[in-house]
Each structure stands twice: as C-alpha cells, then as structure tokens.
PDB file of N, CA and C in Angstrom:
ATOM      1  N   MET T  11      80.220  98.196  83.580  1.00 85.00           N
ATOM      2  CA  MET T  11      80.192  98.605  85.514  1.00 85.00           C
ATOM      3  C   MET T  11      81.075  99.529  85.390  1.00 85.00           C
ATOM      4  N   ILE T  12      80.979 100.135  86.432  1.00 91.00           N
ATOM      5  CA  ILE T  12      81.992 101.422  86.988  1.00 91.00           C
ATOM      6  C   ILE T  12      82.513 100.438  88.134  1.00 91.00           C
ATOM      7  N   ILE T  13      83.435 100.768  88.243  1.00 93.00           N
ATOM      8  CA  ILE T  13      84.399 101.060  89.105  1.00 93.00           C
ATOM      9  C   ILE T  13      85.407 101.826  90.462  1.00 93.00           C
ATOM     10  N   HIS T  14      84.866 102.181  91.324  1.00 94.00           N
ATOM     11  CA  HIS T  14      85.001 103.228  92.551  1.00 94.00           C
ATOM     12  C   HIS T  14      86.970 102.619  92.762  1.00 94.00           C
ATOM     13  N   ILE T  15      87.760 104.118  92.486  1.00 93.00           N
ATOM     14  CA  ILE T  15      88.818 103.401  92.727  1.00 93.00           C
ATOM     15  C   ILE T  15      89.533 104.315  93.688  1.00 93.00           C
ATOM     16  N   GLY T  16      88.913 105.364  94.909  1.00 90.00           N
ATOM     17  CA  GLY T  16      89.377 106.256  95.970  1.00 90.00           C
ATOM     18  C   GLY T  16      89.177 107.439  95.008  1.00 90.00           C
ATOM     19  N   ASP T  17      89.155 108.064  95.858  1.00 88.00           N
ATOM     20  CA  ASP T  17      88.909 109.891  96.093  1.00 88.00           C
ATOM     21  C   ASP T  17      88.129 110.238  94.678  1.00 88.00           C
ATOM     22  N   ASN T  18      87.338 109.668  95.061  1.00 91.00           N
ATOM     23  CA  ASN T  18      86.057 110.163  94.354  1.00 91.00           C
ATOM     24  C   ASN T  18      86.157 110.029  92.572  1.00 91.00           C
ATOM     25  N   ILE T  19      86.737 108.838  92.064  1.00 93.00           N
ATOM     26  CA  ILE T  19      87.286 108.692  90.634  1.00 93.00           C
ATOM     27  C   ILE T  19      86.859 107.493  90.786  1.00 93.00           C
ATOM     28  N   ALA T  20      86.021 107.131  89.508  1.00 94.00           N
ATOM     29  CA  ALA T  20      85.238 105.782  89.082  1.00 94.00           C
ATOM     30  C   ALA T  20      85.466 105.730  87.842  1.00 94.00           C
ATOM     31  N   LEU T  21      86.205 104.522  87.288  1.00 94.00           N
ATOM     32  CA  LEU T  21      86.004 104.317  85.895  1.00 94.00           C
ATOM     33  C   LEU T  21      85.372 102.766  85.885  1.00 94.00           C
ATOM     34  N   LEU T  22      85.091 103.097  84.073  1.00 92.00           N
ATOM     35  CA  LEU T  22      84.588 101.933  83.472  1.00 92.00           C
ATOM     36  C   LEU T  22      85.539 100.689  83.258  1.00 92.00           C
ATOM     37  N   GLU T  23      84.733  99.933  83.810  1.00 91.00           N
ATOM     38  CA  GLU T  23      85.427  98.493  83.888  1.00 91.00           C
ATOM     39  C   GLU T  23      85.992  98.024  82.557  1.00 91.00           C
ATOM     40  N   SER T  24      85.247  98.375  81.451  1.00 89.00           N
ATOM     41  CA  SER T  24      85.803  98.108  80.018  1.00 89.00           C
ATOM     42  C   SER T  24      87.484  99.083  79.172  1.00 89.00           C
ATOM     43  N   ASP T  25      87.191 100.075  80.584  1.00 92.00           N
ATOM     44  CA  ASP T  25      88.444 100.722  79.626  1.00 92.00           C
ATOM     45  C   ASP T  25      89.768  99.986  80.526  1.00 92.00           C
ATOM     46  N   ILE T  26      89.532  99.398  81.645  1.00 94.00           N
ATOM     47  CA  ILE T  26      90.410  99.129  82.552  1.00 94.00           C
ATOM     48  C   ILE T  26      91.966  98.018  81.534  1.00 94.00           C
ATOM     49  N   VAL T  27      92.889  98.716  82.118  1.00 94.00           N
ATOM     50  CA  VAL T  27      93.648  97.401  80.886  1.00 94.00           C
ATOM     51  C   VAL T  27      94.467  96.749  81.981  1.00 94.00           C
ATOM     52  N   ALA T  28      95.197  97.687  82.709  1.00 95.00           N
ATOM     53  CA  ALA T  28      95.653  96.882  84.292  1.00 95.00           C
ATOM     54  C   ALA T  28      95.550  97.158  85.345  1.00 95.00           C
ATOM     55  N   ILE T  29      95.775  96.430  86.456  1.00 97.00           N
ATOM     56  CA  ILE T  29      95.608  97.203  88.169  1.00 97.00           C
ATOM     57  C   ILE T  29      97.103  96.792  88.359  1.00 97.00           C
ATOM     58  N   LEU T  30      97.833  97.233  88.954  1.00 97.00           N
ATOM     59  CA  LEU T  30      99.135  97.007  89.742  1.00 97.00           C
ATOM     60  C   LEU T  30      99.040  97.023  91.159  1.00 97.00           C
ATOM     61  N   ASP T  31      99.581  96.428  91.594  1.00 96.00           N
ATOM     62  CA  ASP T  31      99.728  96.808  93.139  1.00 96.00           C
ATOM     63  C   ASP T  31     101.328  97.492  93.196  1.00 96.00           C
ATOM     64  N   ILE T  32     101.505  97.748  94.174  1.00 95.00           N
ATOM     65  CA  ILE T  32     102.719  99.159  94.076  1.00 95.00           C
ATOM     66  C   ILE T  32     103.807  98.137  94.764  1.00 95.00           C
ATOM     67  N   ASP T  33     104.021  97.038  94.923  1.00 95.00           N
ATOM     68  CA  ASP T  33     105.141  96.361  95.386  1.00 95.00           C
ATOM     69  C   ASP T  33     105.565  95.593  94.244  1.00 95.00           C
ATOM     70  N   THR T  34     104.334  95.063  93.613  1.00 93.00           N
ATOM     71  CA  THR T  34     105.047  94.743  91.835  1.00 93.00           C
ATOM     72  C   THR T  34     105.320  95.606  91.357  1.00 93.00           C
ATOM     73  N   VAL T  35     105.419  97.089  91.069  1.00 95.00           N
ATOM     74  CA  VAL T  35     105.859  97.879  90.389  1.00 95.00           C
ATOM     75  C   VAL T  35     106.979  98.164  90.626  1.00 95.00           C
ATOM     76  N   LEU T  36     107.622  97.905  92.051  1.00 94.00           N
ATOM     77  CA  LEU T  36     108.639  98.503  92.524  1.00 94.00           C
ATOM     78  C   LEU T  36     109.639  97.289  92.765  1.00 94.00           C
ATOM     79  N   GLU T  37     108.940  96.238  92.296  1.00 96.00           N
ATOM     80  CA  GLU T  37     109.923  94.712  92.789  1.00 96.00           C
ATOM     81  C   GLU T  37     110.152  94.647  90.777  1.00 96.00           C
ATOM     82  N   SER T  38     109.805  95.128  89.969  1.00 96.00           N
ATOM     83  CA  SER T  38     110.059  94.631  88.461  1.00 96.00           C
ATOM     84  C   SER T  38     110.169  95.853  88.277  1.00 96.00           C
ATOM     85  N   GLU T  39     111.624  95.472  87.309  1.00 97.00           N
ATOM     86  CA  GLU T  39     111.784  97.194  86.585  1.00 97.00           C
ATOM     87  C   GLU T  39     111.315  96.925  85.334  1.00 97.00           C
ATOM     88  N   ASP T  40     110.757  96.214  84.823  1.00 96.00           N
ATOM     89  CA  ASP T  40     109.347  96.422  83.526  1.00 96.00           C
ATOM     90  C   ASP T  40     108.592  97.161  83.809  1.00 96.00           C
ATOM     91  N   ASN T  41     107.655  96.575  85.182  1.00 96.00           N
ATOM     92  CA  ASN T  41     106.639  97.421  85.269  1.00 96.00           C
ATOM     93  C   ASN T  41     107.138  98.862  86.257  1.00 96.00           C
ATOM     94  N   TYR T  42     107.793  98.882  86.312  1.00 97.00           N
ATOM     95  CA  TYR T  42     108.667 100.428  86.747  1.00 97.00           C
ATOM     96  C   TYR T  42     109.062 101.040  85.993  1.00 97.00           C
ATOM     97  N   ASN T  43     109.440 100.222  84.750  1.00 97.00           N
ATOM     98  CA  ASN T  43     109.213 101.626  83.526  1.00 97.00           C
ATOM     99  C   ASN T  43     108.476 101.825  82.529  1.00 97.00           C
ATOM    100  N   LEU T  44     107.581 100.717  82.662  1.00 95.00           N
ATOM    101  CA  LEU T  44     106.249 101.016  82.320  1.00 95.00           C
ATOM    102  C   LEU T  44     105.715 102.150  82.614  1.00 95.00           C
ATOM    103  N   ILE T  45     105.143 102.130  84.397  1.00 96.00           N
ATOM    104  CA  ILE T  45     104.493 103.388  85.383  1.00 96.00           C
ATOM    105  C   ILE T  45     105.741 104.848  85.163  1.00 96.00           C
ATOM    106  N   GLN T  46     106.384 104.656  85.163  1.00 96.00           N
ATOM    107  CA  GLN T  46     107.644 106.121  84.575  1.00 96.00           C
ATOM    108  C   GLN T  46     107.596 106.652  83.177  1.00 96.00           C
ATOM    109  N   ASN T  47     107.476 105.527  82.140  1.00 96.00           N
ATOM    110  CA  ASN T  47     106.771 105.866  80.640  1.00 96.00           C
ATOM    111  C   ASN T  47     106.232 106.943  80.663  1.00 96.00           C
ATOM    112  N   LEU T  48     105.055 106.144  81.473  1.00 95.00           N
ATOM    113  CA  LEU T  48     103.459 106.793  81.367  1.00 95.00           C
ATOM    114  C   LEU T  48     103.459 108.172  81.868  1.00 95.00           C
ATOM    115  N   ILE T  49     104.363 108.447  82.881  1.00 94.00           N
ATOM    116  CA  ILE T  49     103.724 109.352  83.818  1.00 94.00           C
ATOM    117  C   ILE T  49     105.255 110.656  82.791  1.00 94.00           C
ATOM    118  N   LYS T  50     106.461 110.180  82.174  1.00 96.00           N
ATOM    119  CA  LYS T  50     106.634 111.331  81.543  1.00 96.00           C
ATOM    120  C   LYS T  50     105.898 111.574  80.239  1.00 96.00           C
ATOM    121  N   LYS T  51     104.952 110.792  80.218  1.00 92.00           N
ATOM    122  CA  LYS T  51     104.257 111.249  78.927  1.00 92.00           C
ATOM    123  C   LYS T  51     103.050 111.596  79.056  1.00 92.00           C
ATOM    124  N   ASP T  52     103.226 112.396  80.202  1.00 92.00           N
ATOM    125  CA  ASP T  52     102.229 113.239  80.653  1.00 92.00           C
ATOM    126  C   ASP T  52     100.192 111.690  80.894  1.00 92.00           C
ATOM    127  N   CYS T  53     100.474 111.069  81.033  1.00 93.00           N
ATOM    128  CA  CYS T  53      99.526 110.121  80.812  1.00 93.00           C
ATOM    129  C   CYS T  53      98.817 109.849  82.746  1.00 93.00           C
ATOM    130  N   LEU T  54      99.279 110.514  83.555  1.00 94.00           N
ATOM    131  CA  LEU T  54      98.307 110.635  84.832  1.00 94.00           C
ATOM    132  C   LEU T  54      97.806 111.466  84.892  1.00 94.00           C
ATOM    133  N   VAL T  55      96.611 111.091  85.665  1.00 92.00           N
ATOM    134  CA  VAL T  55      95.668 112.178  86.127  1.00 92.00           C
ATOM    135  C   VAL T  55      95.254 112.424  87.047  1.00 92.00           C
ATOM    136  N   ASN T  56      95.808 111.440  87.931  1.00 89.00           N
ATOM    137  CA  ASN T  56      95.511 112.175  89.480  1.00 89.00           C
ATOM    138  C   ASN T  56      96.961 111.644  90.466  1.00 89.00           C
ATOM    139  N   TYR T  57      97.064 111.821  91.520  1.00 80.00           N
ATOM    140  CA  TYR T  57      98.489 111.492  92.138  1.00 80.00           C
ATOM    141  C   TYR T  57      97.695 111.466  93.881  1.00 80.00           C
ATOM    142  N   THR T  58      97.613 110.657  94.207  1.00 69.00           N
ATOM    143  CA  THR T  58      97.382 110.145  96.164  1.00 69.00           C
ATOM    144  C   THR T  58      98.762 110.470  96.561  1.00 69.00           C
ATOM    145  N   ASN T  59      98.757 111.344  96.950  1.00 67.00           N
ATOM    146  CA  ASN T  59      99.884 111.506  97.755  1.00 67.00           C
ATOM    147  C   ASN T  59      99.828 110.587  98.709  1.00 67.00           C
ATOM    148  N   ASP T  60      98.814 110.403  99.082  1.00 74.00           N
ATOM    149  CA  ASP T  60      98.990 109.430 100.806  1.00 74.00           C
ATOM    150  C   ASP T  60      98.737 107.931 100.332  1.00 74.00           C
ATOM    151  N   ASN T  61      99.429 106.994 100.474  1.00 88.00           N
ATOM    152  CA  ASN T  61      99.798 105.828 100.280  1.00 88.00           C
ATOM    153  C   ASN T  61      99.235 105.178  99.193  1.00 88.00           C
ATOM    154  N   ILE T  62     100.059 105.198  97.936  1.00 93.00           N
ATOM    155  CA  ILE T  62      99.852 104.974  97.263  1.00 93.00           C
ATOM    156  C   ILE T  62      99.831 103.028  97.479  1.00 93.00           C
ATOM    157  N   LYS T  63      98.480 102.313  96.844  1.00 95.00           N
ATOM    158  CA  LYS T  63      99.132 100.661  96.915  1.00 95.00           C
ATOM    159  C   LYS T  63      98.234  99.961  95.752  1.00 95.00           C
ATOM    160  N   SER T  64      98.191 101.138  94.797  1.00 96.00           N
ATOM    161  CA  SER T  64      98.309 100.593  92.954  1.00 96.00           C
ATOM    162  C   SER T  64      98.219 101.547  92.107  1.00 96.00           C
ATOM    163  N   TYR T  65      98.050 100.509  90.927  1.00 96.00           N
ATOM    164  CA  TYR T  65      98.274 102.071  89.665  1.00 96.00           C
ATOM    165  C   TYR T  65      97.030 101.516  89.029  1.00 96.00           C
ATOM    166  N   ILE T  66      96.358 101.853  88.625  1.00 97.00           N
ATOM    167  CA  ILE T  66      95.451 101.104  87.743  1.00 97.00           C
ATOM    168  C   ILE T  66      95.880 102.268  85.925  1.00 97.00           C
ATOM    169  N   ILE T  67      95.508 101.124  84.820  1.00 96.00           N
ATOM    170  CA  ILE T  67      95.749 101.494  83.158  1.00 96.00           C
ATOM    171  C   ILE T  67      95.119 101.721  82.566  1.00 96.00           C
ATOM    172  N   THR T  68      94.456 102.561  81.755  1.00 95.00           N
ATOM    173  CA  THR T  68      93.043 102.725  81.504  1.00 95.00           C
ATOM    174  C   THR T  68      93.540 103.333  79.621  1.00 95.00           C
ATOM    175  N   SER T  69      93.118 102.490  78.973  1.00 90.00           N
ATOM    176  CA  SER T  69      92.610 102.995  77.642  1.00 90.00           C
ATOM    177  C   SER T  69      91.116 103.154  76.972  1.00 90.00           C
ATOM    178  N   ASP T  70      91.219 104.479  76.708  1.00 73.00           N
ATOM    179  CA  ASP T  70      89.967 104.909  76.387  1.00 73.00           C
ATOM    180  C   ASP T  70      89.334 104.194  75.126  1.00 73.00           C
ATOM    181  N   THR T  71      88.883 103.010  74.487  1.00 62.00           N
ATOM    182  CA  THR T  71      88.698 102.425  73.087  1.00 62.00           C
ATOM    183  C   THR T  71      87.269 103.145  72.589  1.00 62.00           C
ATOM    184  N   SER T  72      86.475 103.495  73.693  1.00 58.00           N
ATOM    185  CA  SER T  72      85.308 104.182  73.049  1.00 58.00           C
ATOM    186  C   SER T  72      85.688 105.542  72.076  1.00 58.00           C
ATOM    187  N   LYS T  73      86.761 106.061  72.353  1.00 57.00           N
ATOM    188  CA  LYS T  73      86.722 106.907  71.281  1.00 57.00           C
ATOM    189  C   LYS T  73      87.152 106.889  70.024  1.00 57.00           C
ATOM    190  N   GLY T  74      88.109 105.789  69.372  1.00 56.00           N
ATOM    191  CA  GLY T  74      88.933 105.222  68.538  1.00 56.00           C
ATOM    192  C   GLY T  74      90.242 105.326  68.998  1.00 56.00           C
ATOM    193  N   ASN T  75      90.383 104.970  69.883  1.00 51.00           N
ATOM    194  CA  ASN T  75      91.851 105.361  70.029  1.00 51.00           C
ATOM    195  C   ASN T  75      92.438 103.766  69.617  1.00 51.00           C
ATOM    196  N   TYR T  76      93.863 103.782  69.776  1.00 56.00           N
ATOM    197  CA  TYR T  76      93.637 102.509  69.776  1.00 56.00           C
ATOM    198  C   TYR T  76      95.072 101.803  70.515  1.00 56.00           C
ATOM    199  N   LYS T  77      95.031 100.717  71.071  1.00 53.00           N
ATOM    200  CA  LYS T  77      95.866  99.848  72.096  1.00 53.00           C
ATOM    201  C   LYS T  77      96.955 100.093  71.638  1.00 53.00           C
ATOM    202  N   GLY T  78      98.004 100.297  72.362  1.00 53.00           N
ATOM    203  CA  GLY T  78      99.243 100.133  72.103  1.00 53.00           C
ATOM    204  C   GLY T  78      99.905 101.450  71.106  1.00 53.00           C
ATOM    205  N   ARG T  79      99.073 102.582  71.438  1.00 55.00           N
ATOM    206  CA  ARG T  79      99.708 103.573  71.236  1.00 55.00           C
ATOM    207  C   ARG T  79      99.729 104.099  72.743  1.00 55.00           C
ATOM    208  N   LEU T  80     101.282 104.906  73.314  1.00 50.00           N
ATOM    209  CA  LEU T  80     101.298 105.261  74.298  1.00 50.00           C
ATOM    210  C   LEU T  80     100.467 106.411  75.148  1.00 50.00           C
ATOM    211  N   ASN T  81      99.888 107.350  74.230  1.00 53.00           N
ATOM    212  CA  ASN T  81      99.787 108.540  74.366  1.00 53.00           C
ATOM    213  C   ASN T  81      97.897 108.194  74.779  1.00 53.00           C
ATOM    214  N   SER T  82      97.075 107.255  74.036  1.00 83.00           N
ATOM    215  CA  SER T  82      95.837 106.947  74.607  1.00 83.00           C
ATOM    216  C   SER T  82      96.093 106.040  75.607  1.00 83.00           C
ATOM    217  N   TYR T  83      96.622 105.942  76.421  1.00 91.00           N
ATOM    218  CA  TYR T  83      96.386 105.539  77.859  1.00 91.00           C
ATOM    219  C   TYR T  83      96.709 106.417  78.823  1.00 91.00           C
ATOM    220  N   LYS T  84      95.956 106.078  80.328  1.00 95.00           N
ATOM    221  CA  LYS T  84      95.924 107.010  81.390  1.00 95.00           C
ATOM    222  C   LYS T  84      96.169 106.013  82.344  1.00 95.00           C
ATOM    223  N   LEU T  85      96.968 106.910  83.710  1.00 96.00           N
ATOM    224  CA  LEU T  85      97.170 106.365  84.368  1.00 96.00           C
ATOM    225  C   LEU T  85      96.678 106.554  85.887  1.00 96.00           C
ATOM    226  N   TYR T  86      96.481 105.776  86.788  1.00 96.00           N
ATOM    227  CA  TYR T  86      95.694 106.238  87.942  1.00 96.00           C
ATOM    228  C   TYR T  86      96.415 105.313  88.992  1.00 96.00           C
ATOM    229  N   THR T  87      96.288 106.306  90.108  1.00 96.00           N
ATOM    230  CA  THR T  87      97.149 106.194  91.723  1.00 96.00           C
ATOM    231  C   THR T  87      95.762 105.942  92.640  1.00 96.00           C
ATOM    232  N   SER T  88      95.629 105.096  93.186  1.00 95.00           N
ATOM    233  CA  SER T  88      94.894 104.396  94.064  1.00 95.00           C
ATOM    234  C   SER T  88      95.636 103.955  95.361  1.00 95.00           C
ATOM    235  N   ASN T  89      94.804 104.368  96.522  1.00 93.00           N
ATOM    236  CA  ASN T  89      95.299 103.486  98.220  1.00 93.00           C
ATOM    237  C   ASN T  89      93.969 102.815  98.644  1.00 93.00           C
ATOM    238  N   ILE T  90      93.621 102.354  97.077  1.00 94.00           N
ATOM    239  CA  ILE T  90      93.080 101.110  97.227  1.00 94.00           C
ATOM    240  C   ILE T  90      93.823  99.992  96.752  1.00 94.00           C
ATOM    241  N   SER T  91      93.803  99.123  97.800  1.00 95.00           N
ATOM    242  CA  SER T  91      94.796  97.478  97.092  1.00 95.00           C
ATOM    243  C   SER T  91      94.831  97.097  95.709  1.00 95.00           C
ATOM    244  N   SER T  92      94.952  96.692  95.305  1.00 95.00           N
ATOM    245  CA  SER T  92      94.867  95.942  93.768  1.00 95.00           C
ATOM    246  C   SER T  92      93.685  94.421  93.771  1.00 95.00           C
ATOM    247  N   THR T  93      94.080  93.875  95.137  1.00 94.00           N
ATOM    248  CA  THR T  93      93.414  92.687  95.393  1.00 94.00           C
ATOM    249  C   THR T  93      91.539  93.206  95.623  1.00 94.00           C
ATOM    250  N   SER T  94      91.966  94.440  96.907  1.00 94.00           N
ATOM    251  CA  SER T  94      90.448  94.892  96.900  1.00 94.00           C
ATOM    252  C   SER T  94      89.414  95.411  95.537  1.00 94.00           C
ATOM    253  N   LEU T  95      90.440  96.184  94.585  1.00 94.00           N
ATOM    254  CA  LEU T  95      89.887  96.652  93.070  1.00 94.00           C
ATOM    255  C   LEU T  95      89.248  95.661  92.569  1.00 94.00           C
ATOM    256  N   LEU T  96      89.932  94.815  92.436  1.00 92.00           N
ATOM    257  CA  LEU T  96      90.094  93.162  91.499  1.00 92.00           C
ATOM    258  C   LEU T  96      88.541  92.768  91.943  1.00 92.00           C
ATOM    259  N   LYS T  97      88.142  92.658  93.427  1.00 91.00           N
ATOM    260  CA  LYS T  97      87.969  91.959  94.361  1.00 91.00           C
ATOM    261  C   LYS T  97      86.178  92.548  93.903  1.00 91.00           C
ATOM    262  N   ARG T  98      86.488  93.549  93.068  1.00 87.00           N
ATOM    263  CA  ARG T  98      84.850  94.924  93.583  1.00 87.00           C
ATOM    264  C   ARG T  98      84.904  94.682  92.117  1.00 87.00           C
ATOM    265  N   ILE T  99      85.519  94.248  90.553  1.00 86.00           N
ATOM    266  CA  ILE T  99      85.078  94.314  89.885  1.00 86.00           C
ATOM    267  C   ILE T  99      84.603  92.447  89.648  1.00 86.00           C
ATOM    268  N   TYR T 100      85.125  91.475  90.441  1.00 84.00           N
ATOM    269  CA  TYR T 100      84.935  90.321  89.936  1.00 84.00           C
ATOM    270  C   TYR T 100      83.464  89.340  91.031  1.00 84.00           C
ATOM    271  N   THR T 101      83.155  90.667  92.217  1.00 80.00           N
ATOM    272  CA  THR T 101      82.105  89.970  92.639  1.00 80.00           C
ATOM    273  C   THR T 101      80.806  90.542  92.118  1.00 80.00           C
ATOM    274  N   LYS T 102      81.070  91.465  91.088  1.00 61.00           N
ATOM    275  CA  LYS T 102      79.461  92.214  90.653  1.00 61.00           C
ATOM    276  C   LYS T 102      79.287  91.513  89.191  1.00 61.00           C
ATOM    277  N   GLU T 103      79.960  90.471  88.751  1.00 54.00           N
ATOM    278  CA  GLU T 103      79.775  89.821  87.798  1.00 54.00           C
ATOM    279  C   GLU T 103      78.375  88.792  87.423  1.00 54.00           C
TER     280      GLU T 103
END
C-alpha cells in the first residue's frame, strides 16, 4: 500500500520503519540523536521548511538492504501529523 506523506511524496507502507512526532523527537534525547545521526549520514531525502510535524524513517528491504545498517535508511519530513499518517495506514487495511 502507498502512503502519501505530503509534498507530493508517497511511500510504500512496507518500507516504513517508524513515524515519529516532532514533539517526541524534541523531548527524547535518544530520538533526537537518531534523527541527527540520519541527517549527518545524508539520509534526509526531503526537507519541509514549513511546519515539520513528523519524521518518517524508511528502509528499502526490496533491494537487499539490511535493516540495522544506518546507510540503508532514509529520512523524510512531513507537515502531516504522525497521528494522521498512522490513520492513513490503519484505515486502509
């Protein structure tokens, strides 16, 4: 299933590893460090300058990438809340 995350970007549901709310990222040192690590490793695919509400982490498992390797992950920003993104996933099942 394809999930639209805003800014004309759609992701495969099976590639999504995590959907993190911006407040959760800012409140948790571990989550914040994870996001910063992904940005430093050039995993950030898009940057929504206006009102980031969530981060989406994906891993392309269809191409033989292994989960756990930092460079196999991609990071997306979205101006759609994590709650709304999760509703899009669970209401289509």
